[in-house]
C-alpha positions as a printed NumPy array, in Angstrom:
array([[ 101.971, -157.391, -231.45 ],
       [  98.823, -156.727, -229.384],
       [  96.391, -159.49 , -228.508],
       [  93.14 , -159.608, -230.472],
       [  90.142, -157.943, -228.864],
       [  87.298, -160.169, -227.66 ],
       [  84.573, -158.928, -230.017],
       [  81.842, -160.641, -228.007],
       [  82.505, -158.313, -225.064],
       [  80.871, -154.885, -225.348],
       [  81.398, -151.941, -223.102],
       [  79.551, -148.717, -222.365],
       [  79.831, -146.106, -219.634],
       [  78.715, -142.756, -218.334],
       [  81.233, -139.916, -218.136],
       [  81.117, -136.661, -216.24 ],
       [  82.331, -134.758, -213.226],
       [  81.045, -135.317, -210.59 ],
       [  79.761, -138.765, -211.526],
       [  79.554, -140.846, -208.346],
       [  75.792, -140.452, -207.909],
       [  74.787, -141.115, -211.508],
       [  71.905, -143.55 , -211.878],
       [  72.877, -144.437, -215.438],
       [  74.773, -147.634, -214.495],
       [  71.734, -148.891, -212.595],
       [  69.403, -148.277, -215.549],
       [  71.666, -149.638, -218.285],
       [  72.665, -152.731, -216.321],
       [  69.018, -153.478, -215.62 ],
       [  68.377, -153.282, -219.354],
       [  71.281, -155.605, -220.18 ],
       [  70.027, -158.164, -217.612],
       [  66.505, -158.061, -219.02 ],
       [  67.755, -158.344, -222.607],
       [  70.106, -161.234, -221.781],
       [  73.216, -159.276, -222.749],
       [  75.562, -161.113, -220.39 ],
       [  78.689, -159.934, -222.226],
       [  77.812, -156.262, -221.895],
       [  79.164, -154.022, -219.108],
       [  78.322, -150.454, -218.15 ],
       [  80.605, -148.399, -215.895],
       [  81.049, -144.836, -214.683],
       [  84.179, -142.719, -215.089],
       [  85.073, -139.382, -213.564],
       [  86.09 , -137.379, -216.615],
       [  86.273, -133.606, -216.972],
       [  86.649, -131.481, -220.088],
       [  90.451, -131.576, -220.014],
       [  90.591, -135.371, -219.772],
       [  87.911, -136.112, -222.352],
       [  90.079, -136.12 , -225.566],
       [  92.55 , -138.662, -224.133],
       [  89.718, -140.82 , -222.784],
       [  88.062, -141.003, -226.191],
       [  91.363, -141.66 , -227.922],
       [  91.974, -144.675, -225.664],
       [  88.74 , -146.476, -226.48 ],
       [  89.038, -149.82 , -228.265],
       [  86.643, -151.588, -230.685],
       [  84.799, -153.256, -227.789],
       [  83.242, -149.906, -226.89 ],
       [  79.633, -149.454, -228.042],
       [  78.64 , -146.165, -226.494],
       [  78.898, -143.439, -223.89 ],
       [  76.422, -141.448, -221.847],
       [  77.578, -137.936, -221.042],
       [  76.591, -135.619, -218.251],
       [  77.933, -132.23 , -217.204],
       [  80.349, -130.691, -218.039],
       [  80.889, -132.745, -221.217],
       [  77.695, -132.278, -223.258],
       [  79.088, -129.392, -225.263],
       [  82.807, -130.093, -224.887],
       [  82.479, -133.398, -226.728],
       [  81.049, -131.944, -229.944],
       [  84.381, -131.007, -231.608],
       [  85.662, -134.536, -230.878],
       [  82.902, -136.295, -232.831],
       [  82.628, -137.353, -236.463],
       [  78.979, -136.311, -236.657],
       [  76.063, -135.137, -234.541],
       [  72.357, -135.62 , -235.084],
       [  70.02 , -132.757, -235.928],
       [  68.508, -132.936, -232.438],
       [  71.893, -132.605, -230.719],
       [  72.956, -129.788, -233.017],
       [  69.717, -127.897, -232.35 ],
       [  70.489, -127.6  , -228.61 ],
       [  74.289, -127.703, -228.895],
       [  74.398, -130.591, -226.411],
       [  75.321, -134.249, -226.788],
       [  74.437, -136.715, -224.029],
       [  74.921, -139.879, -226.08 ],
       [  77.845, -141.085, -228.18 ],
       [  77.416, -144.193, -230.305],
       [  80.691, -145.878, -231.229],
       [  81.34 , -148.239, -234.111],
       [  84.091, -150.828, -234.305],
       [  85.915, -148.774, -236.909],
       [  86.125, -145.94 , -234.386],
       [  83.439, -143.602, -235.745],
       [  81.769, -141.398, -233.116],
       [  78.222, -140.13 , -233.546],
       [  76.679, -137.752, -231.034],
       [  72.995, -137.54 , -230.201],
       [  70.758, -135.922, -227.604],
       [  68.211, -138.311, -226.071],
       [  67.024, -135.792, -223.451],
       [  64.749, -134.085, -225.984],
       [  62.892, -137.181, -227.276],
       [  63.08 , -138.549, -223.697],
       [  61.069, -135.538, -222.476],
       [  58.497, -136.02 , -225.238],
       [  58.197, -139.743, -224.447],
       [  57.829, -139.107, -220.706],
       [  55.051, -136.585, -221.364],
       [  53.335, -138.937, -223.811],
       [  53.385, -141.69 , -221.205],
       [  51.392, -139.361, -218.935],
       [  48.877, -138.551, -221.638],
       [  50.346, -135.26 , -222.839],
       [  50.527, -135.455, -226.616],
       [  49.963, -131.785, -227.423],
       [  49.44 , -128.509, -225.53 ],
       [  48.268, -125.085, -226.628],
       [  50.739, -123.222, -224.42 ],
       [  53.391, -123.96 , -221.817],
       [  55.598, -122.375, -219.171],
       [  59.263, -123.095, -218.47 ],
       [  60.773, -122.317, -215.069],
       [  64.488, -121.574, -215.386],
       [  66.899, -120.887, -218.222],
       [  69.83 , -123.272, -217.878],
       [  70.99 , -126.078, -220.154],
       [  67.956, -128.241, -219.388],
       [  65.66 , -125.376, -220.317],
       [  66.968, -125.401, -223.894],
       [  66.177, -129.118, -224.103],
       [  62.702, -128.319, -222.733],
       [  62.188, -125.765, -225.504],
       [  63.287, -128.339, -228.109],
       [  60.787, -130.847, -226.678],
       [  58.048, -128.213, -226.638],
       [  58.818, -127.413, -230.269],
       [  57.432, -130.884, -231.009],
       [  54.255, -130.718, -228.921],
       [  53.328, -127.106, -228.16 ],
       [  51.146, -125.324, -230.741],
       [  51.216, -121.877, -229.137],
       [  53.246, -119.559, -226.945],
       [  55.85 , -120.637, -224.404],
       [  56.614, -118.367, -221.464],
       [  60.009, -118.715, -219.772],
       [  60.378, -117.366, -216.241],
       [  63.948, -116.239, -215.589],
       [  66.02 , -114.231, -213.145],
       [  68.002, -111.881, -215.391],
       [  67.835, -109.971, -218.656],
       [  70.79 , -111.978, -219.972],
       [  68.939, -115.248, -219.358],
       [  65.826, -113.842, -220.932],
       [  67.778, -112.944, -224.072],
       [  69.259, -116.461, -224.189],
       [  65.842, -118.111, -223.983],
       [  64.464, -115.898, -226.76 ],
       [  67.454, -116.799, -228.902],
       [  66.91 , -120.489, -228.268],
       [  63.285, -120.054, -229.244],
       [  64.229, -118.417, -232.533],
       [  66.73 , -121.171, -233.227],
       [  64.245, -123.932, -232.44 ],
       [  61.335, -122.308, -234.243],
       [  59.128, -121.722, -231.217],
       [  57.569, -118.52 , -229.88 ],
       [  59.159, -117.737, -226.505],
       [  58.014, -114.923, -224.309],
       [  60.079, -114.168, -221.207],
       [  58.895, -112.978, -217.794],
       [  60.588, -112.121, -214.538],
       [  61.033, -114.847, -211.926],
       [  59.131, -112.64 , -209.437],
       [  55.999, -113.446, -211.458],
       [  56.656, -117.199, -211.639],
       [  53.454, -118.041, -209.751],
       [  51.57 , -117.126, -212.935],
       [  53.274, -120.048, -214.667],
       [  51.35 , -122.524, -212.51 ],
       [  48.135, -121.934, -214.476],
       [  49.646, -123.111, -217.761],
       [  48.483, -126.397, -219.34 ],
       [  52.051, -127.639, -218.982],
       [  54.744, -126.38 , -216.622],
       [  58.33 , -127.623, -217.025],
       [  60.523, -126.89 , -213.993],
       [  64.209, -127.006, -214.915],
       [  65.623, -125.325, -211.808],
       [  67.931, -126.705, -209.057],
       [  66.566, -128.288, -205.882],
       [  64.697, -125.871, -203.612],
       [  64.242, -123.162, -206.228],
       [  60.509, -123.758, -206.774],
       [  59.588, -124.602, -203.158],
       [  58.109, -121.172, -202.492],
       [  55.77 , -121.521, -205.482],
       [  53.913, -124.481, -203.934],
       [  51.789, -122.122, -201.824],
       [  50.582, -120.335, -204.966],
       [  49.205, -123.433, -206.692],
       [  45.75 , -123.047, -208.298],
       [  42.951, -125.394, -207.242],
       [  43.008, -127.401, -210.467],
       [  46.579, -127.594, -211.793],
       [  47.169, -129.313, -215.139],
       [  50.566, -131.022, -215.726],
       [  53.907, -130.416, -214.026],
       [  57.129, -131.833, -215.447],
       [  59.78 , -131.416, -212.746],
       [  63.169, -132.561, -214.063],
       [  64.538, -133.288, -210.575],
       [  64.528, -136.834, -209.201],
       [  66.56 , -136.405, -206.012],
       [  65.288, -135.258, -203.586],
       [  61.805, -136.382, -204.597],
       [  59.119, -135.284, -204.47 ],
       [  59.93 , -131.602, -204.542],
       [  57.648, -129.378, -202.467],
       [  55.981, -128.175, -205.696],
       [  55.513, -131.701, -207.078],
       [  54.057, -132.97 , -203.789],
       [  51.548, -130.11 , -203.573],
       [  50.721, -130.444, -207.272],
       [  49.937, -134.147, -206.858],
       [  47.888, -133.481, -203.709],
       [  45.745, -131.034, -205.709],
       [  45.055, -133.7  , -208.317],
       [  47.388, -132.474, -211.025],
       [  49.491, -134.77 , -213.219],
       [  53.194, -134.927, -212.342],
       [  56.03 , -136.12 , -214.529],
       [  59.29 , -136.624, -212.627],
       [  62.96 , -136.374, -213.41 ],
       [  63.179, -140.141, -213.015],
       [  60.637, -140.452, -215.847],
       [  62.939, -138.333, -218.01 ],
       [  66.055, -140.214, -216.933],
       [  64.514, -143.581, -217.73 ],
       [  63.049, -142.567, -221.091],
       [  66.273, -141.001, -222.322],
       [  68.204, -144.06 , -221.131],
       [  65.792, -146.337, -223.009],
       [  66.761, -144.552, -226.24 ],
       [  70.459, -144.815, -225.349],
       [  70.207, -148.556, -224.761],
       [  68.44 , -149.052, -228.072],
       [  71.031, -147.014, -229.952],
       [  74.044, -148.652, -228.308],
       [  72.845, -152.268, -228.376],
       [  70.653, -152.266, -231.459],
       [  67.99 , -154.082, -229.455],
       [  64.436, -152.743, -229.398],
       [  62.378, -152.15 , -227.436],
       [  64.515, -151.527, -224.379],
       [  62.84 , -152.741, -221.137],
       [  61.291, -149.548, -219.815],
       [  59.527, -151.115, -216.83 ],
       [  62.606, -153.023, -215.604],
       [  64.757, -149.915, -215.946],
       [  62.28 , -147.755, -214.021],
       [  61.991, -150.339, -211.238],
       [  65.761, -150.486, -210.912],
       [  65.947, -146.707, -210.697],
       [  63.216, -146.557, -208.066],
       [  64.948, -149.187, -205.964],
       [  68.275, -147.379, -206.189],
       [  66.739, -144.06 , -205.145],
       [  64.848, -145.708, -202.248],
       [  68.111, -147.275, -201.057],
       [  69.719, -143.818, -200.844]])
């Protein structure tokens, strides 16, 4: 007969592959400390798609939630009992909330995290926007823009296949998406809101094409930071929202969902993330 589980101890973790450089443990542990949740722990586990089913099957009632990064955001969906409308709209789950009876609910906090990060910088609504890139983060960007953009969204992409994908996402999310070739990406910089979803170094060459009075740049990268484009944008007096802003805001929602405590300590979590990045 197995020993009873200590119900006062709660566990959470981030899963993915690779996972070693994830900032999620830093952010969540900072929240637990600020909230006085001494019996809560948050770890990281290297888990790929093949190992995910067995990992989930082995979780006990002490588990409260999981954060998911690549390559698990889509692979986890068939293993869940339910997913929220937001997660279903982008076919990506980055948060799993677990109940003691074993029920698994998937959500996507990247989308509302983007909206919250923009709101914190004074961007409540825009008449048009540009998206640089067409990967998984770009679909989350479109979902966020569906909530705040009243007009056309232009996505700058490198291939016809990517262009078709972005238009399909737009139709699915109920937003008007026009696509343009990456060779014309400098035109994006004049939009009221530019969301850069590309890997490190991809937008560096665009910095030289910045207009004199740029509006708002949301660059989803946080390491290395600032990117060449973000640094030039800031120097020209434009507003810049960083990947750390996104990471912190989506983690705030995760903490609230997993612990049931609101509001999560945004300032303490951001400070912990800034210190961790500075130490690297």
